[in-house]
Short mmCIF file of C-alpha atoms (C1' of nucleotides) in Angstrom, two decimals:
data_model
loop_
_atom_site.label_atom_id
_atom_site.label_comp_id
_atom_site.label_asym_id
_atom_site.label_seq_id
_atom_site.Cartn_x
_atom_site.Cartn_y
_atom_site.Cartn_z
CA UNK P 1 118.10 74.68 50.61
CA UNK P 2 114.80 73.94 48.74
CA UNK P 3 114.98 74.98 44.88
CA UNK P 4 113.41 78.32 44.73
CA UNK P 5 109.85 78.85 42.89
CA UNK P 6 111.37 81.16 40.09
CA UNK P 7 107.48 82.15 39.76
CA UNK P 8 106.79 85.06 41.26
CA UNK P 9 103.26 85.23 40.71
CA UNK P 10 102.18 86.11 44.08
CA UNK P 11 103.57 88.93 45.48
CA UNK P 12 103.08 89.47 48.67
CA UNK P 13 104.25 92.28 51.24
CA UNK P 14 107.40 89.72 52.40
CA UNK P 15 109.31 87.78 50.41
CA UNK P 16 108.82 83.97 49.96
CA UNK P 17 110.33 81.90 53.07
CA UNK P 18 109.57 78.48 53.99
CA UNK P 19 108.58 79.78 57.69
CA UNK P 20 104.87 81.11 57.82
CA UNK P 21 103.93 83.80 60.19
CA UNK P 22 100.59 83.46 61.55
CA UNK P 23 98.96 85.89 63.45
CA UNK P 24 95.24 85.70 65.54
CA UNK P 25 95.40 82.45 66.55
CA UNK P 26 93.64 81.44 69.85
CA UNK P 27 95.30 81.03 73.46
CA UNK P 28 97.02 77.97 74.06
CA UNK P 29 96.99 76.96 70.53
CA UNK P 30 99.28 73.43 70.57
CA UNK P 31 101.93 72.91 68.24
CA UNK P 32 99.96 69.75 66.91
CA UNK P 33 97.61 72.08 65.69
CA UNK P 34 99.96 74.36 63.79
CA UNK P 35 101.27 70.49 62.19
CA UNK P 36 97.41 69.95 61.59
CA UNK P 37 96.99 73.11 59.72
CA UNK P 38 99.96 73.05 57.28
CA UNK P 39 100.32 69.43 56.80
CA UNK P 40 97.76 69.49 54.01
CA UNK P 41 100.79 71.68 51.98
CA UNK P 42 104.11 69.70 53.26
CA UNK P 43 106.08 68.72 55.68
CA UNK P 44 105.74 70.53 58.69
CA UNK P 45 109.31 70.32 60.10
CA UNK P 46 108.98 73.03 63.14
CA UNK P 47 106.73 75.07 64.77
CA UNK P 48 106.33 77.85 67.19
CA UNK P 49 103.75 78.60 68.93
CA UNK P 50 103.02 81.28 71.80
CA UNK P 51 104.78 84.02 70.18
CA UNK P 52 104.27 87.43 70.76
CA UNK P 53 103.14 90.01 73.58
CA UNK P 54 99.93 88.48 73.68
CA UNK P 55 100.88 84.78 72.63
CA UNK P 56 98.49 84.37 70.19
CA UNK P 57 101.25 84.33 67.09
CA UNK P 58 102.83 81.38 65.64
CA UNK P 59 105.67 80.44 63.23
CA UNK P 60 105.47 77.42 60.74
CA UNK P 61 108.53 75.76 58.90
CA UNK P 62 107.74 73.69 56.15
CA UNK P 63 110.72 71.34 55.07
CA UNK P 64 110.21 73.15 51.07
CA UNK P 65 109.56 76.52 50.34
CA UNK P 66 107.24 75.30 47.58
CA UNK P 67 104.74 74.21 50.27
CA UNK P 68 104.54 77.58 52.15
CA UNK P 69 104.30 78.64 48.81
CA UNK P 70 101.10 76.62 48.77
CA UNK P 71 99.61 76.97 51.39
CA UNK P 72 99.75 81.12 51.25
CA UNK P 73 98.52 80.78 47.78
CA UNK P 74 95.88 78.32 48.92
CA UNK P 75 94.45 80.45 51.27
CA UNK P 76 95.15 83.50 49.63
CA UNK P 77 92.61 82.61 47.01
CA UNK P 78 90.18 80.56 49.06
CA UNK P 79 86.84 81.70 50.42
CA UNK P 80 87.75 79.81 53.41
CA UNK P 81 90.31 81.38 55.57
CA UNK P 82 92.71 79.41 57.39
CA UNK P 83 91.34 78.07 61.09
CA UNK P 84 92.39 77.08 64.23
CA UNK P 85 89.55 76.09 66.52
CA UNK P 86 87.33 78.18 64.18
CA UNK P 87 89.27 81.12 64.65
CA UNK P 88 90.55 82.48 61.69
CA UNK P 89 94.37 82.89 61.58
CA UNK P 90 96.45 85.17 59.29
CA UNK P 91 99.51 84.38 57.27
CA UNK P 92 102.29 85.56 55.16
CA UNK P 93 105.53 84.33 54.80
CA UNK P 94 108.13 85.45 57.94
CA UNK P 95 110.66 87.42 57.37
CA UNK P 96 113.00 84.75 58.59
CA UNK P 97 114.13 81.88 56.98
CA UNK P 98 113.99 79.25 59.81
CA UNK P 99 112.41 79.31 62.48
CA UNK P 100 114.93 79.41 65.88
CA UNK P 101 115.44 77.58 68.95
CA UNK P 102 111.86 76.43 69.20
CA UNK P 103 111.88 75.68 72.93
CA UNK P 104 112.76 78.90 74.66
CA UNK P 105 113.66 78.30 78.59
CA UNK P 106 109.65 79.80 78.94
CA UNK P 107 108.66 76.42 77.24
CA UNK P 108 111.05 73.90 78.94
CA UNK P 109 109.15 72.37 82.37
CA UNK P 110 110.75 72.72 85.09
CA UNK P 111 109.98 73.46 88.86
CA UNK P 112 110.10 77.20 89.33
CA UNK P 113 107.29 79.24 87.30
CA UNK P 114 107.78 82.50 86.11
CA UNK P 115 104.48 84.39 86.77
CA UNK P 116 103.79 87.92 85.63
CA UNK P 117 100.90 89.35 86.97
CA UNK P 118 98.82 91.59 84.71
CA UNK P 119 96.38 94.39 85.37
CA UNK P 120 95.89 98.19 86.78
CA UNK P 121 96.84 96.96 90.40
CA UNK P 122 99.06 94.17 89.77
CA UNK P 123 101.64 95.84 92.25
CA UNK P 124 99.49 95.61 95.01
CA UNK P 125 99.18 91.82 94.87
CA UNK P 126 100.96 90.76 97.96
CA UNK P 127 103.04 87.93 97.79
CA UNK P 128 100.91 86.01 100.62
CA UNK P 129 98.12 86.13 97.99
CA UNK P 130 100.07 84.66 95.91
CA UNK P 131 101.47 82.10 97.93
CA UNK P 132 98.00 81.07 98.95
CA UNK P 133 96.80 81.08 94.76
CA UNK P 134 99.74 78.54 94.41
CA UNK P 135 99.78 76.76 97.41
CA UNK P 136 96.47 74.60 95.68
CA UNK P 137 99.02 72.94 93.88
CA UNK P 138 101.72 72.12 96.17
CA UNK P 139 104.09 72.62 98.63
CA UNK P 140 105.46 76.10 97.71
CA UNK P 141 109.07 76.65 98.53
CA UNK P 142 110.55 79.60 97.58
CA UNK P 143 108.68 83.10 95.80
CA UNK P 144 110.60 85.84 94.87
CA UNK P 145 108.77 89.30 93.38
CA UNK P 146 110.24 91.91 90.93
CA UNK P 147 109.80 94.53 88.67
CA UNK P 148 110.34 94.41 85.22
CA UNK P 149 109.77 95.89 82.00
CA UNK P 150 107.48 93.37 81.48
CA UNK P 151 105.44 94.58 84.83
CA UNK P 152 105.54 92.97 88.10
CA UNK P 153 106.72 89.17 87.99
CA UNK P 154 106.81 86.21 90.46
CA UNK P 155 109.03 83.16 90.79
CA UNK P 156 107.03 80.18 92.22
CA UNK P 157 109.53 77.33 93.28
CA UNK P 158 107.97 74.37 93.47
CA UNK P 159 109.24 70.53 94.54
CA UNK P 160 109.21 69.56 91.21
CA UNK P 161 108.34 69.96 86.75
CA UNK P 162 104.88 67.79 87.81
CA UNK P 163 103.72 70.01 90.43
CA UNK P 164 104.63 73.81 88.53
CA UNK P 165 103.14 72.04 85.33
CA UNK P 166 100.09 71.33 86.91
CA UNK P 167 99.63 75.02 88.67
CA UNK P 168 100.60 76.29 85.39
CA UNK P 169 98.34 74.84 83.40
CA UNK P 170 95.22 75.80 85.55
CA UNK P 171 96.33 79.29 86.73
CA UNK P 172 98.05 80.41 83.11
CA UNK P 173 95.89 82.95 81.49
CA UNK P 174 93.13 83.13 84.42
CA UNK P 175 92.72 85.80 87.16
CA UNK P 176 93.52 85.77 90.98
CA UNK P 177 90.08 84.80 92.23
CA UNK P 178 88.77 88.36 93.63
CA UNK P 179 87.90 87.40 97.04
CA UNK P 180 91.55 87.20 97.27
CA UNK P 181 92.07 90.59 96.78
CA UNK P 182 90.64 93.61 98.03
CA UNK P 183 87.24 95.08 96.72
CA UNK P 184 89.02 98.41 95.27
CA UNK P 185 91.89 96.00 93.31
CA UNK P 186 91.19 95.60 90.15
CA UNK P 187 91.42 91.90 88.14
CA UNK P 188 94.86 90.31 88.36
CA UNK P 189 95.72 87.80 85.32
CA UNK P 190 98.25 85.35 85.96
CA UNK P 191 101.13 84.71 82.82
CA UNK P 192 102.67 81.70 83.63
CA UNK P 193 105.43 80.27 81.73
CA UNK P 194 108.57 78.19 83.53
CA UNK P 195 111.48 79.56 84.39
CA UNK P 196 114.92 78.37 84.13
CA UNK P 197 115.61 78.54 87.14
CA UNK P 198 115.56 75.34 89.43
CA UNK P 199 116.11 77.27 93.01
CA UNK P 200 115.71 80.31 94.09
CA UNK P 201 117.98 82.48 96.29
CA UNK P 202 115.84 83.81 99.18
CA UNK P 203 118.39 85.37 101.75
CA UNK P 204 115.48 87.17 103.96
CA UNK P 205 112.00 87.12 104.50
CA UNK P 206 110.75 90.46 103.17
CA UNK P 207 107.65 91.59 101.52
CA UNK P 208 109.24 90.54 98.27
CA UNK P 209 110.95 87.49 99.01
CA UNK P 210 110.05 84.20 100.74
CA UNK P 211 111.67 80.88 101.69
CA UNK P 212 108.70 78.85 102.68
CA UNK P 213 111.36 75.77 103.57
CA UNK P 214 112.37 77.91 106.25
CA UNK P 215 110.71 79.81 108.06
CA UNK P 216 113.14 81.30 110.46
CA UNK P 217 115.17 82.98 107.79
CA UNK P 218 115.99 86.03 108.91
CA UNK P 219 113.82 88.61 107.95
CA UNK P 220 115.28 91.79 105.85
CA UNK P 221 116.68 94.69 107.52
CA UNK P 222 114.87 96.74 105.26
CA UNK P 223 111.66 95.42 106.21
CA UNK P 224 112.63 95.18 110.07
CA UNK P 225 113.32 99.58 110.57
CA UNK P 226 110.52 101.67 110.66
CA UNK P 227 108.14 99.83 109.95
CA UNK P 228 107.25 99.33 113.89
CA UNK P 229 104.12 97.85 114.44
CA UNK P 230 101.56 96.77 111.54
CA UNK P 231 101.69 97.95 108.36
CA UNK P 232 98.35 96.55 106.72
CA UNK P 233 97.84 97.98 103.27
CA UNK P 234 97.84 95.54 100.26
CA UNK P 235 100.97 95.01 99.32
CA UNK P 236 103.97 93.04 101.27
CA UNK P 237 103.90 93.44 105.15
CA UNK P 238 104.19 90.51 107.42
CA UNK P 239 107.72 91.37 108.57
CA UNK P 240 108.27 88.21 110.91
CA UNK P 241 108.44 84.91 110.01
CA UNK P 242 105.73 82.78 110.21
CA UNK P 243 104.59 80.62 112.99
CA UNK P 244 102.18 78.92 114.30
CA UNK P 245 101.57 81.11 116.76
CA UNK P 246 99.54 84.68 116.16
CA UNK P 247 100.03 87.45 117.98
CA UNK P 248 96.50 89.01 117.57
CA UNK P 249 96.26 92.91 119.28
CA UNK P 250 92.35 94.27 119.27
CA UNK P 251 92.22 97.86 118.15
CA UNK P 252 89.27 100.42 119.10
CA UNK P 253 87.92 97.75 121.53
CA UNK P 254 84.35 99.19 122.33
CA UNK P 255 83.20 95.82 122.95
CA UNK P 256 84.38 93.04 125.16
CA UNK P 257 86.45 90.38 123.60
CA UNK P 258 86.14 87.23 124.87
CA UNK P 259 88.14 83.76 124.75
CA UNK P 260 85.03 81.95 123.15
CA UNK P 261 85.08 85.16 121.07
CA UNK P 262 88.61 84.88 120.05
CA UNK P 263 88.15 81.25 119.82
CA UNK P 264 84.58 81.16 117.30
CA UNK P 265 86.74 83.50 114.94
CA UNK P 266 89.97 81.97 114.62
CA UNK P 267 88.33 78.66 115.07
CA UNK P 268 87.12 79.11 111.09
CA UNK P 269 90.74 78.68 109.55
CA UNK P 270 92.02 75.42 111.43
CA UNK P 271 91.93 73.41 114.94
CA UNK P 272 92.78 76.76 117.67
CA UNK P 273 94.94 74.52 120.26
CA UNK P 274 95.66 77.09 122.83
CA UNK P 275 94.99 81.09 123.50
CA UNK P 276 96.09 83.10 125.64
CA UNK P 277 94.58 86.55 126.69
CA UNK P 278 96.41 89.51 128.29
CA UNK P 279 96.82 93.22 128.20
CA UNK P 280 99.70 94.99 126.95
CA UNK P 281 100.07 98.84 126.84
CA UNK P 282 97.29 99.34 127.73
CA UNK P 283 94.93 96.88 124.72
CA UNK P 284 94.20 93.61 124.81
CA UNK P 285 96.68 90.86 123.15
CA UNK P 286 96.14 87.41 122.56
CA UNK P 287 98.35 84.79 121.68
CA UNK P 288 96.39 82.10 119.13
CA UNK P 289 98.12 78.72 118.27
CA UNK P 290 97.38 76.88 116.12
CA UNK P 291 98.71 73.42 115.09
CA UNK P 292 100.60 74.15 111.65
CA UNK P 293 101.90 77.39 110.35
CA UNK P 294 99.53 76.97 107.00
CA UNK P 295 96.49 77.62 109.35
CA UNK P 296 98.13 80.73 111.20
CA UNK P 297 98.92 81.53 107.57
CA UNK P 298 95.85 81.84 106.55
CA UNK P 299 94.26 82.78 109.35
CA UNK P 300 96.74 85.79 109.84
CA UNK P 301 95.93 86.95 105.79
CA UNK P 302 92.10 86.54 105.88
CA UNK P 303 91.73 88.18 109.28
CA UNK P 304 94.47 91.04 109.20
CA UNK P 305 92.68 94.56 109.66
CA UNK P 306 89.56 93.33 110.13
CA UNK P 307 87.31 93.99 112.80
CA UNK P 308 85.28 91.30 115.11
CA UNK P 309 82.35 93.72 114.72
CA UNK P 310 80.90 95.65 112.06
CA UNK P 311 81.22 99.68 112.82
CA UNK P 312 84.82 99.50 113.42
CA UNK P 313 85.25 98.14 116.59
CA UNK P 314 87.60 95.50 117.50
CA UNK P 315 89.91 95.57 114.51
CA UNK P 316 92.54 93.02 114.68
CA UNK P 317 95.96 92.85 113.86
CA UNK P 318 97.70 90.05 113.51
CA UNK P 319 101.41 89.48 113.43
CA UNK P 320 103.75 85.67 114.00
CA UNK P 321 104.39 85.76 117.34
CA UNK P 322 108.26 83.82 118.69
CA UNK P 323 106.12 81.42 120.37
CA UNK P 324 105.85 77.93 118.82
CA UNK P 325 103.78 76.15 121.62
CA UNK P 326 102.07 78.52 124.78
CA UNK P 327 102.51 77.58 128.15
CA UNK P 328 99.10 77.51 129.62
CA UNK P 329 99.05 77.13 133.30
CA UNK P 330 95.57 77.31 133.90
CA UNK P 331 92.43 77.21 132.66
CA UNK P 332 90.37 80.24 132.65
CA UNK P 333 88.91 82.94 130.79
CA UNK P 334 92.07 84.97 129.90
CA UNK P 335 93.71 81.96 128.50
CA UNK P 336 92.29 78.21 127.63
CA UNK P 337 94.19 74.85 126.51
CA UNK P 338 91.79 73.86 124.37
CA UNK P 339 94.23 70.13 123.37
CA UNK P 340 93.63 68.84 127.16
CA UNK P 341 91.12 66.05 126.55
CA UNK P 342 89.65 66.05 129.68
CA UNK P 343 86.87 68.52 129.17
CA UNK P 344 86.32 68.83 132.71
CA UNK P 345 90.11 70.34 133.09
CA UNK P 346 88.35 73.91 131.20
CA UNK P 347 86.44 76.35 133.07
CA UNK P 348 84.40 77.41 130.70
CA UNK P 349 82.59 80.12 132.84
CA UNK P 350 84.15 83.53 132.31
CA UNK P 351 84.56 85.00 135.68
CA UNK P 352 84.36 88.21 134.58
CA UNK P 353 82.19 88.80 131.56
CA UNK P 354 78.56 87.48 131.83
CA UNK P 355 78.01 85.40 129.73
CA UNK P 356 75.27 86.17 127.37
CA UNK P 357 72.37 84.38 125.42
CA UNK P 358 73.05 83.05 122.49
CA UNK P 359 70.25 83.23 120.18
CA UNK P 360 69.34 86.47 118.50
CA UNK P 361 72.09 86.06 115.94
CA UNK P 362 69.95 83.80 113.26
CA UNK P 363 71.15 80.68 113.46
CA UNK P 364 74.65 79.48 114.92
CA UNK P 365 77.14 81.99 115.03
CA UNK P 366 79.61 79.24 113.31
CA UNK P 367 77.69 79.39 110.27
CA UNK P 368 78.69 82.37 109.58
CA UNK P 369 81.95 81.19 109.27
CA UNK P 370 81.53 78.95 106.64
CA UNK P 371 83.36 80.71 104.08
CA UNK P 372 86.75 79.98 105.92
CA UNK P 373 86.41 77.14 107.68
CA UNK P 374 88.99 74.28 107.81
CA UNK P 375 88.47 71.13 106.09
CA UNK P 376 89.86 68.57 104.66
CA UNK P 377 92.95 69.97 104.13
CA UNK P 378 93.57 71.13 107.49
CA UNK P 379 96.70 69.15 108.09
CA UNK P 380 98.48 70.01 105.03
CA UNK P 381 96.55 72.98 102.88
CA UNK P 382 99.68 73.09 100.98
CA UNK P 383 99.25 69.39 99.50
CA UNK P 384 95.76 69.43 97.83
CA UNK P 385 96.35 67.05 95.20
CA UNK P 386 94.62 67.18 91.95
CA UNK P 387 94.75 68.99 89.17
CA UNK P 388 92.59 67.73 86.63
CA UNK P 389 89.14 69.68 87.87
CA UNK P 390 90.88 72.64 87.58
CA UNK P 391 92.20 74.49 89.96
CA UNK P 392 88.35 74.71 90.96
CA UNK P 393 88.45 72.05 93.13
CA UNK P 394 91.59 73.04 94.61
CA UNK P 395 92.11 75.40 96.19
CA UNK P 396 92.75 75.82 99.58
CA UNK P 397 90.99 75.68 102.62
CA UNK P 398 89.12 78.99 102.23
CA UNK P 399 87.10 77.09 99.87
CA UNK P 400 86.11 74.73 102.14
CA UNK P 401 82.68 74.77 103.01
CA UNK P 402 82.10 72.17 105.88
CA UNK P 403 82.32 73.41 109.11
CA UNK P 404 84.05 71.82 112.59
CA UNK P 405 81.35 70.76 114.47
CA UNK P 406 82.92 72.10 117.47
CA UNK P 407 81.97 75.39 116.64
CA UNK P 408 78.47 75.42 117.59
CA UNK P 409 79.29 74.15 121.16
CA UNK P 410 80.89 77.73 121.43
CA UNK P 411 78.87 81.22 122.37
CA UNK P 412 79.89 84.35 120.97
CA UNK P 413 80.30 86.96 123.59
CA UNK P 414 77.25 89.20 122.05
CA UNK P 415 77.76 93.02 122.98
CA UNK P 416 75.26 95.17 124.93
CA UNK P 417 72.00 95.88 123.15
CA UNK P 418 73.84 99.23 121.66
CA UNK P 419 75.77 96.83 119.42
CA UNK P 420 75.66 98.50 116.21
CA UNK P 421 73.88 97.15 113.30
CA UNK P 422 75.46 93.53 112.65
CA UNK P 423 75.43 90.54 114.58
CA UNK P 424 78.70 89.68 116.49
CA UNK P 425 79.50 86.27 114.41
CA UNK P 426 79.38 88.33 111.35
CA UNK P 427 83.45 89.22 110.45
CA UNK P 428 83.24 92.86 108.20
CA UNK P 429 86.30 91.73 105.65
CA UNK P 430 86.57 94.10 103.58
CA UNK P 431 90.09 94.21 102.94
CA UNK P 432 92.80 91.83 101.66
CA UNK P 433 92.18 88.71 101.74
CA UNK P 434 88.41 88.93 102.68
CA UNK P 435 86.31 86.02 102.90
CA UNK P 436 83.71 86.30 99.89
CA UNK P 437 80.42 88.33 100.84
CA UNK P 438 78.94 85.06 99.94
CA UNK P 439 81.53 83.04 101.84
CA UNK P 440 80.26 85.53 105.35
CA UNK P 441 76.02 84.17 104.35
CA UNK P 442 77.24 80.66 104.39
CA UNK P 443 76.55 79.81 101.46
CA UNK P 444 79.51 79.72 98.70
CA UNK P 445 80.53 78.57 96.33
CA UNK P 446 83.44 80.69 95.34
CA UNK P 447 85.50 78.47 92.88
CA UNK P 448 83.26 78.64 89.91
CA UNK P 449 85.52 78.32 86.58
CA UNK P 450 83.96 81.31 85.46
CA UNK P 451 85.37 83.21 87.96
CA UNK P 452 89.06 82.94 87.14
"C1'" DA D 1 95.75 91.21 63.24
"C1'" DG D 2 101.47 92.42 61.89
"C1'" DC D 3 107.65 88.61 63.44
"C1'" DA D 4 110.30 85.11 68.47
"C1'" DC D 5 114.95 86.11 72.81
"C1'" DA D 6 112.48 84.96 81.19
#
DNA sequence: AGCACA
């Protein structure tokens, strides 16, 4: 215990304490910065920063009341207010006498992140948008979603402390990029802080819970009944577990659908190894694979609900199919093996759909694409490194702007001339998950900083 | 801009 000033000559609306409440400070501001701003005064023996709803209060605990004494009284008579970062902050003395347990669990690293997602429509944020945000960072293993007084709330497993630190620091504070979410979904704001927790329980895939390590977990009850077929909307679906395999059914199909068709627009997310074509009650299906889950992933949340033409027509739904690797017997144009080298094995004359001319469409159909193309990190989207640029320069492969070259050797079945008003290479995303508008013209560049 | 504890 510190003698006690015996002067009272400032009176202020709390009594003296050695801890200092200060209020206003900016974001992030570091506990070397708190040390910076009261050292002038005494010893700064702990700090807390972060505090508060909205993070931006801060405790300071000098080792002598005498020098919080003196530094309220300093700034209580100087023209210059106290500053962090040229942001004035507030003080007074706390009404506590020491400050306690300065690292909370929310402060401690670890590997799971505890992510509460802010704004009007946080609720509708599915958790496959979320796995995608995160993936950018890492292999994500586990994400469990819940409601809470403090609003809806994520846990993000992750391998390890280095990986969640470095998500954390790029994603805490910012917003879900937008072309993640539906046009009608207001921002998102990620609050990140870690969690004590070093691995989650997942028991089922369900629209709230997912083990990414395995995939074959069975999937709820409660999201197997009634819920049939495919439930779209913006928050949690995807009832099966992933694969690598899609199960793509073509709603309202006005327009032919073709293999090259199937193949130019699933094509944009990843390498499409095999498809298969055939019709089921009385619509077409199609069975997609594709090398890795990540790129049915992906494919599956970009493409869900949206239609191959604009107007409507040929809406797709997507759901995992069983099927890890198709069987394709033979080549033709109901189902293709698109891995046998030998590129004289393909027929790539469709028997029964003329084949059209492919010009008309203003420049290759692929390039229209380009917003959700694979790249680089086709193998393993999950294991973009790198988080010093930010999470700008991270994120996954529906940043990617190059496109497979392979694409333009490929010609978009183009509908008769009463094709309504948009070009057949041109995907209408409006929904979840939606490429950009700009990522649809080619030319994108949707990870500006400014954006989150 | 007003006192911490997923």
């Amino acid at each position: 215990m510190a003698s006690v000033s015996s002067q009272p000559q400032f009176r202020y609306t709390q009594p003296p304490s050695k801890v200092l409440h200060l209020r206003n400070l900016p974001w992030e501001c570091t506990e070397e910065e708190l040390i910076e701003l009261g050292k002038p005064f005494g010893k700064v023996v702990n700090t807390k920063c972060n505090v508060g709803a909205n993070r931006n209060q801060a405790f300071i605990e000098f080792a002598d009341l005498n020098q919080a004494i003196a530094m309220i009284s300093y700034y209580a008579s100087s023209s210059e207010p106290a500053q962090v970062r040229g942001k004035t902050v507030y003080l007074q003395y706390s009404n506590r006498q020491e400050i306690v347990n300065n690292k909370t669990t929310a402060d401690v690293a670890g590997n799971v992140l505890l992510v509460t997602i802010e704004g009007q429509d946080a609720r509708l944020v599915s958790i496959d948008v979320l796995h995608l945000v995160f993936s950018a960072f890492g292999f994500v293993h586990k994400i469990t979603t819940f409601e809470k007084t403090a609003g809806f709330q994520a846990l993000v497993q992750f391998s390890d402390a280095e990986t969640a630190t470095s998500a954390k620091s790029a994603l805490d504070g910012r917003i879900i990029p937008r072309y993640l979410l539906s046009e009608n979904i207001s921002p998102c704001t990620l609050r990140i802080t870690y969690s004590a927790h070093t691995d989650l329980s997942v028991k089922f895939q369900s629209h709230r819970s997912r083990d990414y390590t395995n995939p074959y977990l069975p999937v709820a009850p409660s999201a197997i009944d009634g819920s049939g077929q495919f439930s779209l909307g913006l928050d949690g679906k995807k009832l099966e577990p992933e694969s690598n395999v899609l199960l793509a059914s073509i709603e309202n199909m006005q327009y032919a659908v073709t293999l090259d068709v199937l193949h130019m627009v699933f094509s944009a997310f990843g390498p499409v190894q095999k498809i298969a074509m055939f019709d089921k009650n009385g619509g077409l299906q199609a069975l997609i694979q594709y090398p890795d889950v990540q790129t049915a992933v992906l494919a599956k949340g970009t493409l869900e609900g949206h239609c191959i033409y604009d107007g409507g027509f040929c809406k797709l739904h997507l759901s995992y199919s069983r099927h890890t690797d198709l069987s394709i017997k033979v080549n033709n144009d109901r189902s293709r093996d698109y891995t046998i080298p030998n590129p004289a094995m393909v027929n790539p004359q469709p028997s029964t759909l003329g084949q059209q001319p492919v010009q008309a469409m203003g420049g290759p159909a692929a390039h229209q694409y380009n917003g959700a193309p694979y790249a680089s990190g086709l193998q393993q989207p999950t294991m973009l490194p790198q988080p010093s640029g930010g999470w700008t320069s991270t994120v996954p492969a529906v940043a990617q702007q190059s496109m497979p070259v392979q694409m333009s050797n490929h010609y978009p079945y183009i509908p008769p001339s009463s094709m309504p008003q948009t070009n057949p290479g041109m995907m209408r995303m409006p929904g979840q998950g939606g490429v950009p508008p700009d990522a649809a013209g080619g030319a994108m560049p949707p990870y500006r900083s400014n954006q989150m």
